[in-house]
Amino acid sequence: MTVILLRHGVSTSNVGRTLAGRSPGVELTERGAEQAAAVADRLATLPIEHIASSPLLRCQRTVAPLAEKLGLEPDCDERLIEVDYGEWTGRPIGELLTEPLWKVVQAHASGAVFPGGEGLAQVQQRAVAAIRDIERTLAERAGRDVLWLACAHGDVIKSILADALGLHLDGFQRIAVEPASISVVRYGPMGPSVWKFNDTGADLSALAGVAPAPLAPGGEVSVAAGADNGNAGHRDSP
């Protein structure tokens, strides 16, 4: 089984440099909508048979164009939802830099628990479980390899990739996951292998033949001018 991990496009919270978390109604920006359309064009030629998504609006908006092109109904999975940042939800990133927990998130993510929210170790556990459960269901249903897509959030995707890479969660901040980027993990009988990560390029034709600076919560990255995802000049938030 092969899963394409897609992060949602640029949101209003990204532009506002706040930690959206599970705040309701966080929309894609105009750029985010353009990214969603571009992702649909990139992926629509692939034999994707299933789409799973975080239930949050920014993920639903991101997968909608692709789902329409493929004639698929996205399956909302609560286990793919954004981190519950608790009391940090909605606060400016610049303000959070002064919090003692910030350093813990950077250097000891496995021990980080957000006040009134969940721990990053819990996030990884639920997210990896979701991917593995969906994999098993698709395998049992199809009786063969299936290419499918899961749309989620920065920290959620980074935790899945850390598991696939055999990387301790404390090192997951070394992984960059930009808005509208894709990462690809192949789950085989001997374990997972990572084929792509943080990819914002255009050519994904090879997937059609698939065989058996400190980062903040949410996977913020500084994007150079001219980058494919169009976020030059600011630091993203989830």
XYZ file of N, CA and C in Angstrom:
714
model
N 0.827 -1.193 0.000
C 0.000 0.000 0.000
C 0.872 1.258 0.000
N 0.414 2.266 -0.696
C 1.147 3.520 -0.771
C 0.217 4.673 -0.438
N 0.639 5.508 0.502
C -0.174 6.656 0.897
C 0.538 7.952 0.531
N -0.214 8.866 -0.066
C 0.249 10.226 -0.320
C -0.238 11.087 0.831
N 0.686 11.668 1.581
C 0.346 12.535 2.706
C 0.362 13.977 2.211
N -0.783 14.615 2.239
C -0.933 15.977 1.734
C -1.238 16.936 2.874
N -0.414 17.972 2.999
C -0.737 19.022 3.970
C -1.680 20.014 3.307
N -2.600 20.570 4.076
C -3.536 21.560 3.545
C -2.790 22.772 2.990
N -3.457 23.522 2.115
C -2.878 24.725 1.542
C -2.800 25.862 2.558
N -2.204 26.961 2.128
C -2.033 28.122 3.001
C -3.391 28.598 3.517
N -3.463 28.785 4.825
C -4.714 29.193 5.462
C -4.608 30.622 5.976
N -5.753 31.149 6.401
C -5.776 32.498 6.975
C -4.935 32.559 8.241
N -4.846 31.462 8.954
C -4.021 31.415 10.159
C -2.539 31.423 9.802
N -2.176 30.758 8.714
C -0.788 30.798 8.251
C -0.358 32.236 7.998
N -1.186 32.939 7.270
C -0.876 34.317 6.915
C -0.865 35.213 8.152
N -1.779 34.938 9.098
C -1.856 35.730 10.318
C -0.829 35.354 11.359
N -0.071 34.290 11.094
C 0.992 33.808 11.988
C 0.444 33.527 13.384
N -0.674 32.808 13.411
C -1.248 32.335 14.664
C -1.309 30.816 14.635
N -1.473 30.220 15.808
C -1.553 28.771 15.927
C -3.028 28.377 15.878
N -3.476 27.996 14.703
C -4.902 27.746 14.500
C -5.412 26.576 15.321
N -4.617 25.508 15.381
C -5.084 24.323 16.087
C -6.407 23.838 15.524
N -7.356 23.594 16.414
C -8.661 23.100 15.989
C -9.716 24.202 15.928
N -9.284 25.451 15.856
C -10.230 26.556 15.743
C -11.142 26.332 14.538
N -12.447 26.494 14.704
C -13.360 26.265 13.583
C -13.288 27.394 12.560
N -13.639 27.071 11.322
C -13.798 28.096 10.301
C -12.532 28.687 9.732
N -11.370 28.057 9.970
C -10.118 28.568 9.400
C -10.091 28.182 7.926
N -10.185 29.182 7.074
C -10.302 28.975 5.632
C -8.946 28.988 4.940
N -8.937 28.510 3.711
C -7.785 28.695 2.855
C -7.766 30.141 2.363
N -6.584 30.683 2.161
C -6.460 31.973 1.509
C -6.656 31.778 0.009
N -6.619 32.871 -0.737
C -6.707 32.755 -2.190
C -5.557 31.900 -2.713
N -4.374 32.103 -2.133
C -3.226 31.289 -2.536
C -3.455 29.826 -2.181
N -4.026 29.566 -1.008
C -4.306 28.194 -0.606
C -5.273 27.504 -1.555
N -6.278 28.253 -2.025
C -7.237 27.699 -2.988
C -6.538 27.382 -4.304
N -5.603 28.253 -4.703
C -4.837 27.991 -5.923
C -3.992 26.722 -5.760
N -3.414 26.563 -4.577
C -2.622 25.363 -4.318
C -3.484 24.108 -4.389
N -4.697 24.174 -3.833
C -5.599 23.024 -3.863
C -5.921 22.632 -5.304
N -6.147 23.636 -6.155
C -6.437 23.364 -7.563
C -5.214 22.767 -8.253
N -4.025 23.282 -7.913
C -2.795 22.771 -8.515
C -2.528 21.330 -8.078
N -2.782 21.036 -6.814
C -2.616 19.672 -6.310
C -3.551 18.723 -7.060
N -4.773 19.163 -7.280
C -5.729 18.332 -8.013
C -5.215 18.028 -9.411
N -4.650 19.032 -10.072
C -4.103 18.815 -11.414
C -2.918 17.849 -11.377
N -2.089 17.949 -10.336
C -0.911 17.079 -10.217
C -1.297 15.626 -9.992
N -2.316 15.424 -9.183
C -2.618 14.074 -8.708
C -3.747 13.360 -9.462
N -4.535 14.104 -10.224
C -5.739 13.520 -10.825
C -5.438 12.420 -11.834
N -4.212 12.390 -12.364
C -3.880 11.342 -13.343
C -3.411 10.052 -12.678
N -3.242 10.082 -11.359
C -2.791 8.888 -10.641
C -3.983 8.017 -10.246
N -3.768 6.706 -10.103
C -4.868 5.792 -9.768
C -5.202 5.796 -8.270
N -5.506 6.961 -7.744
C -5.860 7.097 -6.323
C -7.269 6.538 -6.112
N -7.409 5.650 -5.143
C -8.685 4.979 -4.945
C -9.412 5.379 -3.668
N -8.734 6.121 -2.815
C -9.361 6.487 -1.547
C -8.758 7.802 -1.052
N -9.600 8.660 -0.482
C -9.141 9.909 0.121
C -9.646 9.969 1.553
N -8.696 10.123 2.490
C -9.043 10.336 3.894
C -8.580 11.739 4.262
N -9.275 12.362 5.192
C -8.940 13.746 5.507
C -9.275 14.083 6.946
N -8.496 15.000 7.481
C -8.872 15.649 8.734
C -10.233 16.313 8.524
N -11.063 16.360 9.549
C -12.374 16.985 9.389
C -12.341 18.509 9.366
N -11.188 19.120 9.643
C -11.124 20.581 9.691
C -11.261 21.192 8.302
N -11.867 22.377 8.270
C -12.260 23.010 7.015
C -11.111 23.182 6.040
N -9.932 23.586 6.532
C -8.828 23.847 5.607
C -8.368 22.594 4.875
N -8.499 21.445 5.512
C -8.184 20.183 4.825
C -9.304 19.795 3.865
N -10.543 19.984 4.286
C -11.670 19.662 3.410
C -11.624 20.486 2.139
N -11.283 21.768 2.281
C -11.174 22.643 1.107
C -10.014 22.211 0.197
N -8.945 21.728 0.797
C -7.773 21.335 0.014
C -8.039 20.101 -0.831
N -8.757 19.126 -0.295
C -8.983 17.887 -1.059
C -10.187 17.963 -1.986
N -11.041 18.962 -1.806
C -12.281 19.018 -2.589
C -12.055 19.006 -4.100
N -11.132 19.827 -4.648
C -10.939 19.787 -6.111
C -10.463 18.429 -6.616
N -9.566 17.786 -5.874
C -9.075 16.473 -6.278
C -10.186 15.440 -6.206
N -10.945 15.467 -5.115
C -12.033 14.504 -4.959
C -13.038 14.626 -6.099
N -13.309 15.867 -6.504
C -14.251 16.083 -7.612
C -13.701 15.509 -8.914
N -12.423 15.734 -9.170
C -11.817 15.214 -10.397
C -11.816 13.689 -10.431
N -11.609 13.077 -9.255
C -11.514 11.614 -9.191
C -12.864 10.942 -8.976
N -13.881 11.733 -8.673
C -15.187 11.153 -8.406
C -15.233 10.377 -7.098
N -14.442 10.844 -6.099
C -14.381 10.175 -4.802
C -14.988 11.049 -3.714
N -15.538 10.415 -2.702
C -16.055 11.127 -1.537
C -15.029 11.008 -0.418
N -14.420 12.125 0.011
C -13.421 12.049 1.084
C -14.008 11.485 2.369
N -13.238 10.656 3.023
C -13.633 10.056 4.296
C -12.992 10.849 5.430
N -13.795 11.514 6.246
C -13.271 12.291 7.371
C -12.852 11.342 8.491
N -11.633 11.487 8.949
C -11.116 10.649 10.024
C -10.620 11.545 11.144
N -11.263 11.472 12.285
C -10.919 12.320 13.424
C -9.479 12.116 13.881
N -8.907 10.955 13.591
C -7.537 10.687 14.029
C -6.503 11.469 13.230
N -6.935 12.078 12.123
C -6.053 12.900 11.311
C -6.196 14.388 11.623
N -7.005 14.721 12.613
C -7.245 16.111 12.965
C -5.984 16.771 13.520
N -5.967 18.094 13.474
C -4.833 18.861 13.976
C -4.589 18.572 15.460
N -3.389 18.866 15.908
C -3.039 18.743 17.324
C -3.986 19.604 18.147
N -4.395 19.098 19.289
C -5.144 19.915 20.243
C -4.119 20.718 21.044
N -3.939 21.964 20.664
C -2.946 22.803 21.329
C -3.464 23.432 22.619
N -4.683 23.104 22.982
C -5.218 23.577 24.263
C -5.181 25.095 24.386
N -4.561 25.567 25.445
C -4.522 27.005 25.734
C -3.657 27.784 24.736
N -2.879 27.081 23.939
C -2.072 27.751 22.918
C -2.881 28.073 21.662
N -4.034 27.466 21.504
C -4.839 27.632 20.300
C -5.192 29.099 20.062
N -4.930 29.553 18.863
C -5.284 30.905 18.467
C -4.277 31.977 18.840
N -3.249 31.617 19.591
C -2.276 32.628 20.028
C -1.246 32.922 18.934
N -0.705 34.135 18.907
C 0.320 34.481 17.911
C 1.583 33.657 18.133
N 2.214 33.235 17.033
C 3.447 32.463 17.125
C 4.525 33.257 17.864
N 4.627 34.556 17.563
C 5.638 35.380 18.211
C 5.517 35.397 19.718
N 4.292 35.347 20.210
C 4.043 35.327 21.652
C 4.442 33.991 22.264
N 4.220 32.910 21.510
C 4.526 31.574 22.021
C 6.028 31.327 22.141
N 6.809 32.092 21.401
C 8.263 31.930 21.467
C 8.814 32.142 22.872
N 8.093 32.881 23.691
C 8.570 33.174 25.051
C 8.149 32.119 26.066
N 7.343 31.161 25.655
C 6.856 30.130 26.572
C 7.945 29.080 26.824
N 8.154 28.666 28.077
C 9.152 27.624 28.370
C 8.902 26.333 27.594
N 7.632 26.021 27.351
C 7.298 24.783 26.639
C 7.812 24.796 25.205
N 8.030 25.991 24.664
C 8.504 26.093 23.285
C 9.785 25.285 23.075
N 10.727 25.431 24.012
C 11.997 24.721 23.884
C 11.802 23.209 24.010
N 10.843 22.809 24.815
C 10.554 21.377 24.959
C 10.031 20.817 23.633
N 9.161 21.567 22.981
C 8.611 21.135 21.699
C 9.723 20.951 20.672
N 10.733 21.817 20.722
C 11.826 21.734 19.758
C 12.769 20.562 20.042
N 13.130 20.371 21.311
C 14.197 19.421 21.651
C 13.710 18.101 22.236
N 12.506 18.070 22.784
C 12.020 16.865 23.463
C 10.529 16.703 23.186
N 10.205 16.603 21.892
C 8.809 16.571 21.468
C 8.015 15.447 22.124
N 8.673 14.324 22.365
C 7.960 13.182 22.949
C 7.465 13.484 24.358
N 8.053 14.486 24.999
C 7.627 14.862 26.348
C 6.761 16.105 26.389
N 6.451 16.662 25.219
C 5.687 17.902 25.160
C 4.191 17.630 25.232
N 3.542 18.257 26.219
C 2.090 18.179 26.366
C 1.579 19.614 26.453
N 0.683 19.984 25.553
C 0.201 21.352 25.518
C -0.812 21.588 26.638
N -0.724 22.720 27.332
C -1.612 22.982 28.467
C -3.079 22.947 28.055
N -3.819 22.052 28.683
C -5.231 21.893 28.342
C -5.454 21.164 27.037
N -4.375 20.617 26.451
C -4.496 19.936 25.170
C -3.902 18.541 25.210
N -3.317 18.111 24.119
C -2.743 16.765 24.056
C -1.237 16.814 23.887
N -0.601 15.671 24.070
C 0.838 15.566 23.902
C 1.176 15.137 22.488
N 2.359 15.505 22.029
C 2.771 15.133 20.681
C 2.935 13.627 20.525
N 3.280 12.931 21.602
C 3.361 11.469 21.531
C 1.977 10.873 21.251
N 0.941 11.471 21.844
C -0.426 11.027 21.581
C -0.802 11.268 20.128
N -0.362 12.403 19.608
C -0.651 12.739 18.218
C -0.074 11.683 17.290
N 1.195 11.340 17.522
C 1.827 10.338 16.668
C 1.114 8.997 16.768
N 0.749 8.616 17.964
C 0.087 7.321 18.159
C -1.217 7.250 17.384
N -2.046 8.273 17.487
C -3.346 8.232 16.810
C -3.201 8.360 15.293
N -2.243 9.186 14.856
C -2.076 9.406 13.423
C -1.535 8.161 12.726
N -0.514 7.535 13.308
C 0.044 6.316 12.715
C -0.997 5.198 12.746
N -1.755 5.117 13.835
C -2.808 4.100 13.926
C -3.840 4.294 12.826
N -4.169 5.548 12.534
C -5.140 5.828 11.477
C -4.630 5.344 10.127
N -3.375 5.668 9.829
C -2.792 5.259 8.545
C -2.764 3.738 8.427
N -2.316 3.065 9.481
C -2.224 1.598 9.440
C -3.602 0.952 9.340
N -4.579 1.493 10.057
C -5.935 0.933 10.012
C -6.545 1.081 8.621
N -6.372 2.257 8.030
C -6.903 2.473 6.688
C -6.207 1.549 5.692
N -4.897 1.411 5.844
C -4.140 0.492 4.983
C -4.730 -0.919 5.036
N -4.969 -1.407 6.249
C -5.500 -2.767 6.401
C -6.879 -2.895 5.770
N -7.703 -1.895 5.982
C -9.060 -1.937 5.421
C -9.028 -1.975 3.904
N -8.193 -1.126 3.311
C -8.092 -1.092 1.853
C -7.526 -2.400 1.303
N -6.543 -2.963 2.002
C -5.944 -4.225 1.561
C -6.965 -5.354 1.585
N -7.734 -5.404 2.662
C -8.743 -6.459 2.785
C -9.839 -6.303 1.735
N -10.182 -5.059 1.456
C -11.257 -4.795 0.496
C -10.824 -5.068 -0.943
N -9.598 -4.663 -1.288
C -9.137 -4.762 -2.673
C -8.368 -6.045 -2.962
N -7.696 -6.594 -1.947
C -6.891 -7.782 -2.164
C -5.656 -7.526 -3.008
N -5.207 -6.280 -3.041
C -4.038 -5.893 -3.839
C -3.526 -4.552 -3.314
N -2.458 -4.071 -3.957
C -1.926 -2.762 -3.585
C -2.908 -1.654 -3.971
N -2.968 -0.644 -3.137
C -3.836 0.497 -3.399
C -3.051 1.787 -3.161
N -3.214 2.748 -4.066
C -2.657 4.087 -3.887
C -3.757 4.972 -3.325
N -3.501 5.628 -2.193
C -4.528 6.458 -1.580
C -3.910 7.706 -0.990
N -4.743 8.634 -0.539
C -4.270 9.928 -0.056
C -4.884 10.272 1.292
N -4.057 10.868 2.157
C -4.527 11.368 3.446
C -4.132 12.834 3.563
N -5.089 13.699 3.813
C -4.832 15.134 3.962
C -4.904 15.499 5.439
N -3.838 16.105 5.929
C -3.784 16.433 7.355
C -2.963 17.702 7.571
N -2.360 17.811 8.744
C -1.703 19.031 9.208
C -0.213 18.784 9.433
N 0.535 19.878 9.575
C 1.983 19.795 9.646
C 2.522 18.819 10.670
N 2.175 19.015 11.949
C 2.709 18.149 12.995
C 2.219 16.713 12.850
N 0.993 16.564 12.376
C 0.431 15.219 12.198
C 1.224 14.462 11.135
N 1.456 15.108 10.003
C 2.205 14.464 8.924
C 3.648 14.213 9.342
N 4.257 15.167 10.025
C 5.636 14.988 10.475
C 5.768 13.804 11.420
N 4.767 13.600 12.262
C 4.827 12.467 13.191
C 4.705 11.134 12.448
N 3.899 11.101 11.396
C 3.770 9.893 10.578
C 5.080 9.609 9.847
N 5.680 10.654 9.306
C 6.943 10.490 8.589
C 8.064 10.049 9.530
N 8.089 10.612 10.739
C 9.110 10.201 11.707
C 9.005 8.711 11.989
N 7.787 8.220 12.143
C 7.576 6.793 12.378
C 8.050 5.976 11.176
N 7.704 6.421 9.979
C 8.091 5.682 8.765
C 9.596 5.670 8.570
N 10.261 6.738 8.987
C 11.711 6.834 8.843
C 12.470 6.142 9.967
N 11.746 5.666 10.971
C 12.403 5.078 12.137
C 13.096 6.134 12.967
N 12.592 7.362 12.903
C 13.166 8.495 13.621
C 12.424 8.698 14.931
N 13.156 8.871 16.021
C 12.513 9.149 17.305
C 11.721 10.444 17.200
N 10.596 10.494 17.862
C 9.741 11.678 17.808
C 10.488 12.940 18.221
N 11.487 12.807 19.080
C 12.257 13.981 19.492
C 12.979 14.642 18.320
N 13.125 13.924 17.220
C 13.792 14.482 16.054
C 12.837 14.900 14.950
N 11.539 14.903 15.224
C 10.600 15.146 14.117
C 10.620 16.587 13.627
N 11.182 17.505 14.416
C 11.293 18.879 13.949
C 12.325 19.024 12.835
N 13.088 17.985 12.577
C 14.040 18.016 11.464
C 13.347 17.832 10.121
N 12.079 17.476 10.157
C 11.312 17.232 8.936
C 10.503 18.479 8.595
N 10.618 18.941 7.364
C 9.837 20.085 6.898
C 8.635 19.599 6.096
N 7.468 20.164 6.394
C 6.243 19.829 5.667
C 5.522 21.141 5.359
N 5.683 21.628 4.157
C 5.130 22.914 3.770
C 3.660 22.806 3.375
N 2.929 23.913 3.394
C 1.538 23.886 2.924
C 1.448 23.362 1.499
N 0.484 22.495 1.271
C 0.198 21.896 -0.035
C 1.307 20.982 -0.535
N 2.240 20.624 0.330
C 3.282 19.673 -0.079
C 2.764 18.250 0.062
N 3.406 17.340 -0.673
C 3.067 15.933 -0.525
C 4.293 15.159 -0.054
N 4.011 14.129 0.717
C 5.023 13.156 1.125
C 4.424 11.790 0.809
N 5.271 10.838 0.448
C 4.773 9.536 0.020
C 5.443 8.428 0.820
N 4.636 7.565 1.412
C 5.149 6.436 2.182
C 4.578 5.146 1.606
N 5.475 4.222 1.358
C 5.087 2.896 0.882
C 5.188 1.917 2.048
N 4.086 1.249 2.373
C 4.075 0.265 3.446
C 4.122 -1.129 2.834
N 5.245 -1.814 3.036
C 5.433 -3.148 2.486
C 5.564 -4.186 3.581
N 5.770 -5.429 3.207
C 5.858 -6.515 4.195
C 7.042 -6.380 5.151
N 8.077 -5.667 4.751
C 9.247 -5.483 5.612
C 9.251 -4.134 6.308
N 8.118 -3.429 6.219
C 8.031 -2.132 6.884
C 7.904 -0.992 5.888
N 7.817 0.233 6.391
C 7.608 1.385 5.520
C 8.885 1.897 4.878
N 8.725 2.542 3.732
C 9.823 3.266 3.095
C 9.268 4.597 2.601
N 10.056 5.652 2.752
C 9.625 6.991 2.364
C 10.142 7.282 0.967
N 9.228 7.526 0.040
C 9.583 7.773 -1.353
C 9.769 9.258 -1.635
N 8.963 10.093 -1.005
C 9.053 11.543 -1.174
C 8.657 12.208 0.129
N 9.209 13.423 0.363
C 8.646 14.225 1.450
C 8.826 15.699 1.131
N 7.837 16.491 1.599
C 7.810 17.942 1.388
C 7.982 18.292 -0.090
N 7.318 17.559 -0.945
C 7.445 17.738 -2.385
C 6.391 18.726 -2.884
N 6.838 19.816 -3.505
C 5.916 20.760 -4.121
C 6.152 20.855 -5.625
N 6.827 19.844 -6.163
C 7.121 19.821 -7.590
C 5.914 19.429 -8.418
N 6.150 19.175 -9.706
C 5.036 18.954 -10.618
C 4.928 17.528 -11.154
N 6.039 16.837 -11.325
C 6.014 15.547 -12.010
C 5.907 14.395 -11.023
N 4.741 13.754 -10.987
C 4.521 12.613 -10.100
C 4.197 11.347 -10.896
N 4.526 11.334 -12.178
C 4.136 10.217 -13.040
C 4.677 8.881 -12.563
N 5.822 8.895 -11.861
C 6.401 7.630 -11.407
C 5.504 6.905 -10.417
N 4.659 7.643 -9.717
C 3.797 7.017 -8.708
C 2.713 6.150 -9.334
N 2.405 6.385 -10.594
C 1.350 5.614 -11.256
C 1.720 4.139 -11.332
N 3.030 3.842 -11.278
C 3.468 2.458 -11.373
C 4.051 1.927 -10.086
N 3.650 2.508 -8.927
C 4.195 2.081 -7.644
C 3.898 0.616 -7.400
N 4.904 -0.157 -7.049
C 4.745 -1.577 -6.742
C 4.734 -1.758 -5.240
N 4.099 -3.627 -5.194
C 4.067 -3.998 -3.798
C 5.415 -3.461 -3.152
N 16.000 26.216 10.725
C 15.648 27.184 11.789
C 14.622 26.510 12.652
N 14.663 26.543 14.039
C 13.782 25.664 14.762
C 12.360 25.841 14.264
N 11.678 24.706 14.123
C 10.310 24.755 13.670
C 9.360 24.872 14.851
N 8.236 25.494 14.614
C 7.220 25.655 15.647
C 6.182 24.551 15.515
N 5.272 24.421 16.475
C 4.202 23.440 16.336
C 3.463 23.652 15.024
N 3.121 22.567 14.365
C 2.387 22.650 13.122
C 3.246 22.547 11.894
N 4.579 22.514 12.045
C 5.444 22.326 10.902
C 5.753 23.589 10.141
N 5.839 24.733 10.826
C 6.140 25.971 10.144
C 7.508 25.908 9.501
N 7.597 26.462 8.323
C 8.867 26.505 7.623
C 9.031 27.873 6.991
N 10.270 28.316 6.862
C 10.550 29.529 6.113
C 10.719 29.146 4.662
N 9.982 29.783 3.789
C 9.976 29.405 2.386
C 10.695 30.465 1.573
N 11.662 30.034 0.780
C 12.423 30.973 -0.029
C 11.567 31.577 -1.133
N 11.937 32.762 -1.559
C 11.209 33.429 -2.637
C 11.211 32.556 -3.876
N 10.042 32.479 -4.513
C 9.938 31.693 -5.736
C 9.617 30.238 -5.500
N 9.462 29.834 -4.257
C 9.130 28.436 -3.988
C 7.768 28.101 -4.566
N 7.559 26.823 -4.902
C 6.333 26.398 -5.574
C 5.081 26.713 -4.788
N 5.161 26.665 -3.461
C 3.927 26.868 -2.705
C 3.616 28.337 -2.455
N 4.473 29.234 -2.923
C 4.134 30.648 -2.931
C 4.048 31.316 -1.594
N 4.810 30.868 -0.600
C 4.711 31.458 0.726
C 5.925 32.307 1.071
N 6.549 32.888 0.082
C 7.765 33.648 0.324
C 7.524 34.790 1.293
N 8.504 34.986 2.163
C 8.505 36.175 2.977
C 7.819 36.078 4.308
N 7.274 34.907 4.673
C 6.694 34.777 6.001
C 6.892 33.372 6.521
N 6.638 33.217 7.807
C 6.814 31.922 8.461
C 5.442 31.341 8.720
N 5.189 30.145 8.198
C 3.851 29.552 8.282
C 3.499 29.112 9.691
N 2.214 29.023 9.954
C 1.678 28.337 11.124
C 0.585 27.428 10.643
N 0.086 26.459 11.484
C -0.788 25.429 10.964
C -2.120 25.962 10.465
